[in-house]
Short mmCIF file of C-alpha atoms in Angstrom, two decimals:
data_model
loop_
_atom_site.label_atom_id
_atom_site.label_comp_id
_atom_site.label_asym_id
_atom_site.label_seq_id
_atom_site.Cartn_x
_atom_site.Cartn_y
_atom_site.Cartn_z
CA MET H 1 0.35 0.05 -0.55
CA ASN H 2 1.26 3.24 -0.93
CA ILE H 3 1.43 5.59 2.97
CA GLN H 4 1.13 8.94 2.70
CA LYS H 5 0.41 9.89 6.35
CA VAL H 6 1.68 8.11 9.18
CA GLY H 7 0.10 8.87 12.95
CA ILE H 8 2.31 9.22 16.35
CA VAL H 9 1.12 8.69 19.50
CA GLY H 10 2.70 10.02 22.17
CA ALA H 11 5.55 13.09 21.30
CA GLY H 12 7.74 11.74 23.36
CA GLN H 13 11.75 11.30 22.81
CA MET H 14 11.25 8.59 21.09
CA GLY H 15 7.92 9.78 19.34
CA ASN H 16 9.27 13.81 18.69
CA GLY H 17 12.73 11.36 16.93
CA ILE H 18 10.16 9.81 15.04
CA ALA H 19 7.89 12.72 13.60
CA HIS H 20 11.25 14.31 12.65
CA VAL H 21 12.74 11.79 10.04
CA MET H 22 8.83 10.94 9.12
CA ALA H 23 8.13 14.52 8.42
CA LEU H 24 11.66 15.14 6.18
CA SER H 25 11.07 12.65 4.40
CA GLY H 26 8.49 13.74 3.04
CA TYR H 27 5.24 11.89 4.77
CA ASP H 28 2.48 14.02 6.68
CA VAL H 29 2.72 13.61 10.22
CA LEU H 30 -0.05 13.31 12.82
CA LEU H 31 1.62 13.76 15.98
CA SER H 32 -0.80 13.30 19.80
CA ASP H 33 -0.15 13.37 23.04
CA ILE H 34 -2.22 13.95 25.95
CA SER H 35 -0.20 17.63 28.27
CA GLN H 36 -0.83 20.50 24.64
CA ASP H 37 2.79 20.72 26.57
CA ALA H 38 4.89 17.64 25.49
CA LEU H 39 3.37 18.35 21.41
CA ASP H 40 5.02 22.12 22.14
CA ALA H 41 7.79 19.89 23.71
CA ALA H 42 7.88 18.40 20.87
CA LEU H 43 6.97 20.86 18.75
CA ASN H 44 10.14 23.47 20.49
CA ILE H 45 12.54 19.65 19.70
CA VAL H 46 11.69 18.83 16.23
CA HIS H 47 12.59 22.90 15.12
CA GLY H 48 15.97 22.60 16.82
CA ASN H 49 17.13 18.74 15.83
CA LEU H 50 15.91 19.95 12.30
CA SER H 51 18.08 23.27 12.63
CA ARG H 52 21.27 21.70 14.47
CA GLN H 53 21.33 19.72 10.88
CA ALA H 54 21.27 22.77 8.53
CA SER H 55 23.48 24.16 9.89
CA ARG H 56 25.44 21.19 9.60
CA GLY H 57 25.41 20.64 6.09
CA LYS H 58 23.07 17.95 6.51
CA ILE H 59 19.42 19.92 4.95
CA SER H 60 19.05 23.55 3.62
CA ASP H 61 16.68 25.73 5.35
CA GLN H 62 13.96 25.04 3.09
CA ASP H 63 14.79 21.33 4.11
CA VAL H 64 13.43 22.44 7.56
CA GLU H 65 11.27 24.93 6.65
CA ALA H 66 8.65 22.37 4.43
CA ALA H 67 9.72 18.87 7.46
CA MET H 68 8.17 21.54 10.00
CA ALA H 69 5.10 22.18 7.73
CA ARG H 70 4.44 18.24 7.26
CA ILE H 71 4.74 18.16 10.26
CA GLN H 72 0.35 18.87 12.77
CA THR H 73 0.03 17.72 15.82
CA THR H 74 -3.66 16.35 17.83
CA LEU H 75 -4.70 16.41 21.42
CA GLN H 76 -7.46 13.64 20.01
CA LEU H 77 -6.23 10.30 20.04
CA THR H 78 -9.32 9.37 17.27
CA ASP H 79 -7.90 11.92 14.96
CA ILE H 80 -5.21 8.96 14.57
CA GLY H 81 -7.55 6.55 13.68
CA GLN H 82 -7.54 8.73 9.65
CA THR H 83 -3.64 8.13 8.38
CA ASP H 84 -3.00 5.32 6.54
CA LEU H 85 0.01 3.83 8.97
CA VAL H 86 -0.05 4.26 13.27
CA ILE H 87 3.23 4.39 14.80
CA GLU H 88 2.15 3.58 19.41
CA ALA H 89 5.17 4.81 21.46
CA ALA H 90 3.94 5.44 23.53
CA THR H 91 5.63 3.88 27.15
CA GLU H 92 6.90 1.23 27.43
CA ARG H 93 4.24 -0.45 29.62
CA GLU H 94 2.45 -2.78 28.19
CA ASN H 95 -1.08 -1.66 30.33
CA VAL H 96 -0.92 1.87 27.92
CA LYS H 97 -0.26 -0.04 24.57
CA GLN H 98 -3.51 -2.12 25.32
CA ALA H 99 -5.50 0.95 26.49
CA ILE H 100 -4.35 3.14 23.17
CA PHE H 101 -5.35 0.29 21.05
CA ASP H 102 -8.59 -0.85 22.00
CA GLU H 103 -9.68 3.61 21.98
CA LEU H 104 -8.47 3.54 18.65
CA GLN H 105 -9.95 0.78 16.98
CA PRO H 106 -13.40 1.59 16.15
CA HIS H 107 -11.63 4.77 14.98
CA LEU H 108 -9.67 3.21 11.98
CA LEU H 109 -9.44 3.32 8.45
CA PRO H 110 -9.99 -0.54 6.52
CA HIS H 111 -6.79 -0.22 5.49
CA THR H 112 -4.78 0.96 8.66
CA ILE H 113 -2.08 -0.46 9.73
CA LEU H 114 -1.58 -0.42 13.25
CA THR H 115 2.51 -0.92 15.00
CA SER H 116 4.22 -0.52 18.12
CA ASN H 117 8.00 0.92 19.22
CA THR H 118 8.05 -0.95 22.07
CA SER H 119 11.21 -2.56 22.50
CA SER H 120 10.68 -5.55 24.09
CA ILE H 121 6.42 -6.75 24.03
CA SER H 122 5.23 -9.42 22.98
CA ILE H 123 3.88 -8.08 19.20
CA THR H 124 2.00 -10.79 18.75
CA ARG H 125 0.33 -10.36 22.17
CA LEU H 126 -1.12 -6.16 21.34
CA ALA H 127 -2.35 -7.09 17.52
CA SER H 128 -4.86 -9.84 19.58
CA ARG H 129 -6.78 -7.49 21.09
CA THR H 130 -6.98 -5.86 17.81
CA ASP H 131 -9.55 -6.34 14.57
CA ARG H 132 -6.72 -6.60 12.41
CA PRO H 133 -3.14 -8.80 13.51
CA GLU H 134 -2.99 -9.79 9.87
CA ARG H 135 -1.80 -5.40 9.85
CA PHE H 136 -0.13 -5.31 12.89
CA MET H 137 3.92 -5.02 13.22
CA GLY H 138 6.92 -4.13 15.86
CA PHE H 139 8.09 -0.27 13.96
CA HIS H 140 11.34 -0.11 16.66
CA PHE H 141 13.40 2.91 15.97
CA MET H 142 16.68 3.62 18.03
CA ASN H 143 17.58 5.52 20.30
CA PRO H 144 18.43 8.94 19.18
CA VAL H 145 15.80 8.19 16.01
CA PRO H 146 17.71 10.77 13.77
CA VAL H 147 20.63 10.12 14.76
CA MET H 148 20.56 5.62 14.92
CA GLN H 149 20.43 3.79 11.61
CA LEU H 150 18.63 0.47 13.12
CA VAL H 151 14.92 -0.14 12.98
CA GLU H 152 14.22 -3.22 13.87
CA LEU H 153 10.91 -5.06 12.47
CA ILE H 154 9.29 -7.21 14.22
CA ARG H 155 6.22 -9.84 12.79
CA GLY H 156 3.54 -11.27 14.76
CA ILE H 157 2.27 -14.69 14.78
CA ALA H 158 -0.30 -13.34 12.53
CA THR H 159 1.11 -9.67 10.67
CA ASP H 160 0.99 -10.87 6.56
CA GLU H 161 3.32 -10.46 3.57
CA PRO H 162 1.75 -6.81 2.46
CA THR H 163 2.59 -5.32 6.17
CA PHE H 164 5.52 -6.56 6.52
CA ALA H 165 6.68 -5.23 3.18
CA ALA H 166 4.69 -1.61 3.65
CA CYS H 167 6.90 -0.68 6.62
CA LYS H 168 10.02 -1.80 4.72
CA ALA H 169 9.25 0.61 2.44
CA VAL H 170 8.44 2.73 4.37
CA VAL H 171 12.49 2.12 6.21
CA ASP H 172 14.04 2.47 3.44
CA ARG H 173 12.44 5.78 2.64
CA LEU H 174 13.50 6.36 5.66
CA GLY H 175 17.04 5.81 3.98
CA LYS H 176 17.28 3.60 7.73
CA THR H 177 17.87 -0.38 7.60
CA ALA H 178 15.71 -3.07 8.65
CA ALA H 179 16.51 -5.85 10.49
CA SER H 180 14.15 -8.94 11.13
CA ALA H 181 13.35 -9.94 14.39
CA GLU H 182 11.41 -12.41 15.71
CA ASP H 183 8.27 -12.46 18.04
CA PHE H 184 10.77 -13.01 21.32
CA PRO H 185 11.26 -10.88 24.75
CA ALA H 186 13.41 -7.11 23.24
CA PHE H 187 13.99 -9.25 19.91
CA ILE H 188 17.76 -8.30 18.95
CA VAL H 189 18.98 -5.22 20.22
CA ASN H 190 17.72 -5.13 23.66
CA ARG H 191 17.51 -9.27 23.86
CA ILE H 192 21.31 -8.84 23.86
CA LEU H 193 21.59 -5.06 25.07
CA MET H 194 19.43 -5.26 28.62
CA PRO H 195 21.16 -8.08 30.33
CA MET H 196 24.47 -6.52 29.50
CA ILE H 197 22.99 -2.93 31.36
CA ASN H 198 22.01 -4.82 33.57
CA GLU H 199 25.25 -6.70 34.43
CA ALA H 200 27.02 -3.41 34.99
CA VAL H 201 24.83 -2.66 37.38
CA TYR H 202 25.38 -5.88 39.35
CA THR H 203 28.66 -5.18 38.99
CA LEU H 204 27.85 -1.96 41.04
CA TYR H 205 26.24 -3.39 43.48
CA GLU H 206 29.09 -6.13 44.14
CA GLY H 207 30.76 -3.43 44.54
CA VAL H 208 33.50 -5.24 41.78
CA GLY H 209 33.76 -1.32 40.91
CA ASN H 210 32.41 1.87 40.90
CA VAL H 211 30.63 4.15 38.46
CA GLN H 212 33.25 5.54 36.74
CA SER H 213 35.31 2.83 36.86
CA ILE H 214 32.87 0.35 34.75
CA ASP H 215 31.65 2.88 32.30
CA GLN H 216 35.07 3.73 31.77
CA SER H 217 36.35 -0.28 31.59
CA MET H 218 34.05 -1.14 28.73
CA LYS H 219 35.04 2.14 27.18
CA LEU H 220 39.00 1.46 26.87
CA GLY H 221 38.99 -1.42 26.88
CA ALA H 222 35.88 -3.31 25.12
CA ASN H 223 35.87 0.55 22.15
CA HIS H 224 32.93 0.94 23.73
CA PRO H 225 31.74 4.99 22.40
CA MET H 226 28.96 5.20 26.48
CA GLY H 227 29.46 2.82 28.91
CA PRO H 228 27.38 0.95 30.17
CA LEU H 229 25.93 2.98 33.27
CA GLU H 230 26.28 6.52 31.08
CA LEU H 231 24.22 4.90 28.23
CA ALA H 232 21.73 3.07 30.77
CA ASP H 233 20.87 7.17 32.39
CA PHE H 234 20.66 8.22 28.65
CA ILE H 235 17.91 5.42 27.83
CA GLY H 236 15.87 5.43 30.63
CA LEU H 237 16.52 3.39 33.83
CA ASP H 238 12.71 3.04 34.36
CA THR H 239 13.07 1.78 30.35
CA CYS H 240 15.55 -1.07 31.45
CA LEU H 241 14.34 -1.54 34.33
CA ALA H 242 11.10 -2.18 32.62
CA ILE H 243 12.51 -4.55 29.31
CA MET H 244 14.57 -6.83 31.74
CA ASN H 245 11.24 -7.93 33.34
CA VAL H 246 9.58 -8.71 29.86
CA LEU H 247 13.27 -11.15 30.48
CA HIS H 248 13.11 -12.54 32.71
CA GLU H 249 8.55 -13.05 33.25
CA GLY H 250 9.04 -14.14 29.35
CA LEU H 251 11.77 -16.53 29.06
CA ALA H 252 11.48 -17.62 32.56
CA ASP H 253 15.50 -18.02 33.24
CA THR H 254 16.50 -16.45 36.20
CA LYS H 255 19.77 -15.18 34.72
CA TYR H 256 17.47 -11.96 33.16
CA ARG H 257 16.83 -11.34 36.80
CA PRO H 258 16.62 -6.79 37.69
CA CYS H 259 19.39 -6.21 39.85
CA PRO H 260 18.05 -4.79 43.29
CA LEU H 261 19.97 -1.73 42.76
CA LEU H 262 18.63 -1.00 39.26
CA THR H 263 14.86 -1.12 40.71
CA LYS H 264 15.91 1.24 43.49
CA TYR H 265 17.09 3.54 41.67
CA VAL H 266 14.01 3.89 39.39
CA GLU H 267 11.61 3.60 42.98
CA ALA H 268 13.30 6.13 44.44
CA GLY H 269 12.54 8.98 40.50
CA TRP H 270 16.11 8.28 39.88
CA LEU H 271 15.49 7.12 36.42
CA GLY H 272 18.04 9.11 35.08
CA ARG H 273 19.31 12.07 32.30
CA LYS H 274 15.35 11.88 31.68
CA THR H 275 15.53 13.13 35.89
CA GLN H 276 18.94 15.14 36.74
CA ARG H 277 19.73 12.31 38.57
CA GLY H 278 20.18 8.02 37.94
CA PHE H 279 23.97 6.67 37.94
CA TYR H 280 25.12 10.31 37.67
CA ASP H 281 24.02 13.16 38.57
CA TYR H 282 22.96 15.85 35.90
CA ARG H 283 22.23 18.92 37.48
CA GLY H 284 25.74 20.60 37.68
CA GLU H 285 27.36 21.29 34.63
CA VAL H 286 29.71 18.06 34.63
CA PRO H 287 27.55 14.68 36.06
CA ILE H 288 28.89 13.17 39.11
CA PRO H 289 28.28 9.58 39.74
CA THR H 290 26.22 9.04 42.01
CA ARG H 291 28.34 5.50 43.69
#
């Protein structure tokens, strides 16, 4: 099918990044959220990131204006149903995602494809709650969306080939690379990445090293661009915990048990960069390790 209009549910870090790349690639975008402040902030972020690209010569000023003109916003979730492709980018909680699809369903066009940007939750289970499991799949962008080249495409058990082909065509038009993943907990990237982060937290918890030594060891010893604890703060510790819980529950293997220290940080509301404290304290000019 020919996708022209994309609806995005959630204007947070992932949602505004998806809106950015979609609009820049010529798609009409309808971005929704429950808060007007969130929508206004998202537009400001998108404009700032586009302008940064223009200042570096990657796109023109005309590209910035054209992309911004393609993004419309709405507080009414039901408006999203009138698009060709829906990308749900809400918080990583299954009950929230299911409620979104339940509310959307009566307002969808017959041909609308539903997708979720979930990083771990079962696509088959989410799809089973809708009237179109054959036109439902996982569409997992990496963060930050404008920079990262990979998009995981995840088929549910009922996803048909035209739906996969349509989403693959979108990825191609964005100039990104698609990786096809099976519908198992956390798919490919987070199935590998999150246990590494969790093990880094265990290393901290058990006193093997402090925050700085763990991150420095992985950057200099394994040539990682970011240390695992720094990366956890960037992703969001609540998201890391949610994915580890999905892995632990879905695969029933104790090796995926979330570290108690990760749970404690989340319970304290120290979620990383977005709350200014996590494994680092970001409230000053320079991040300071919290342990």
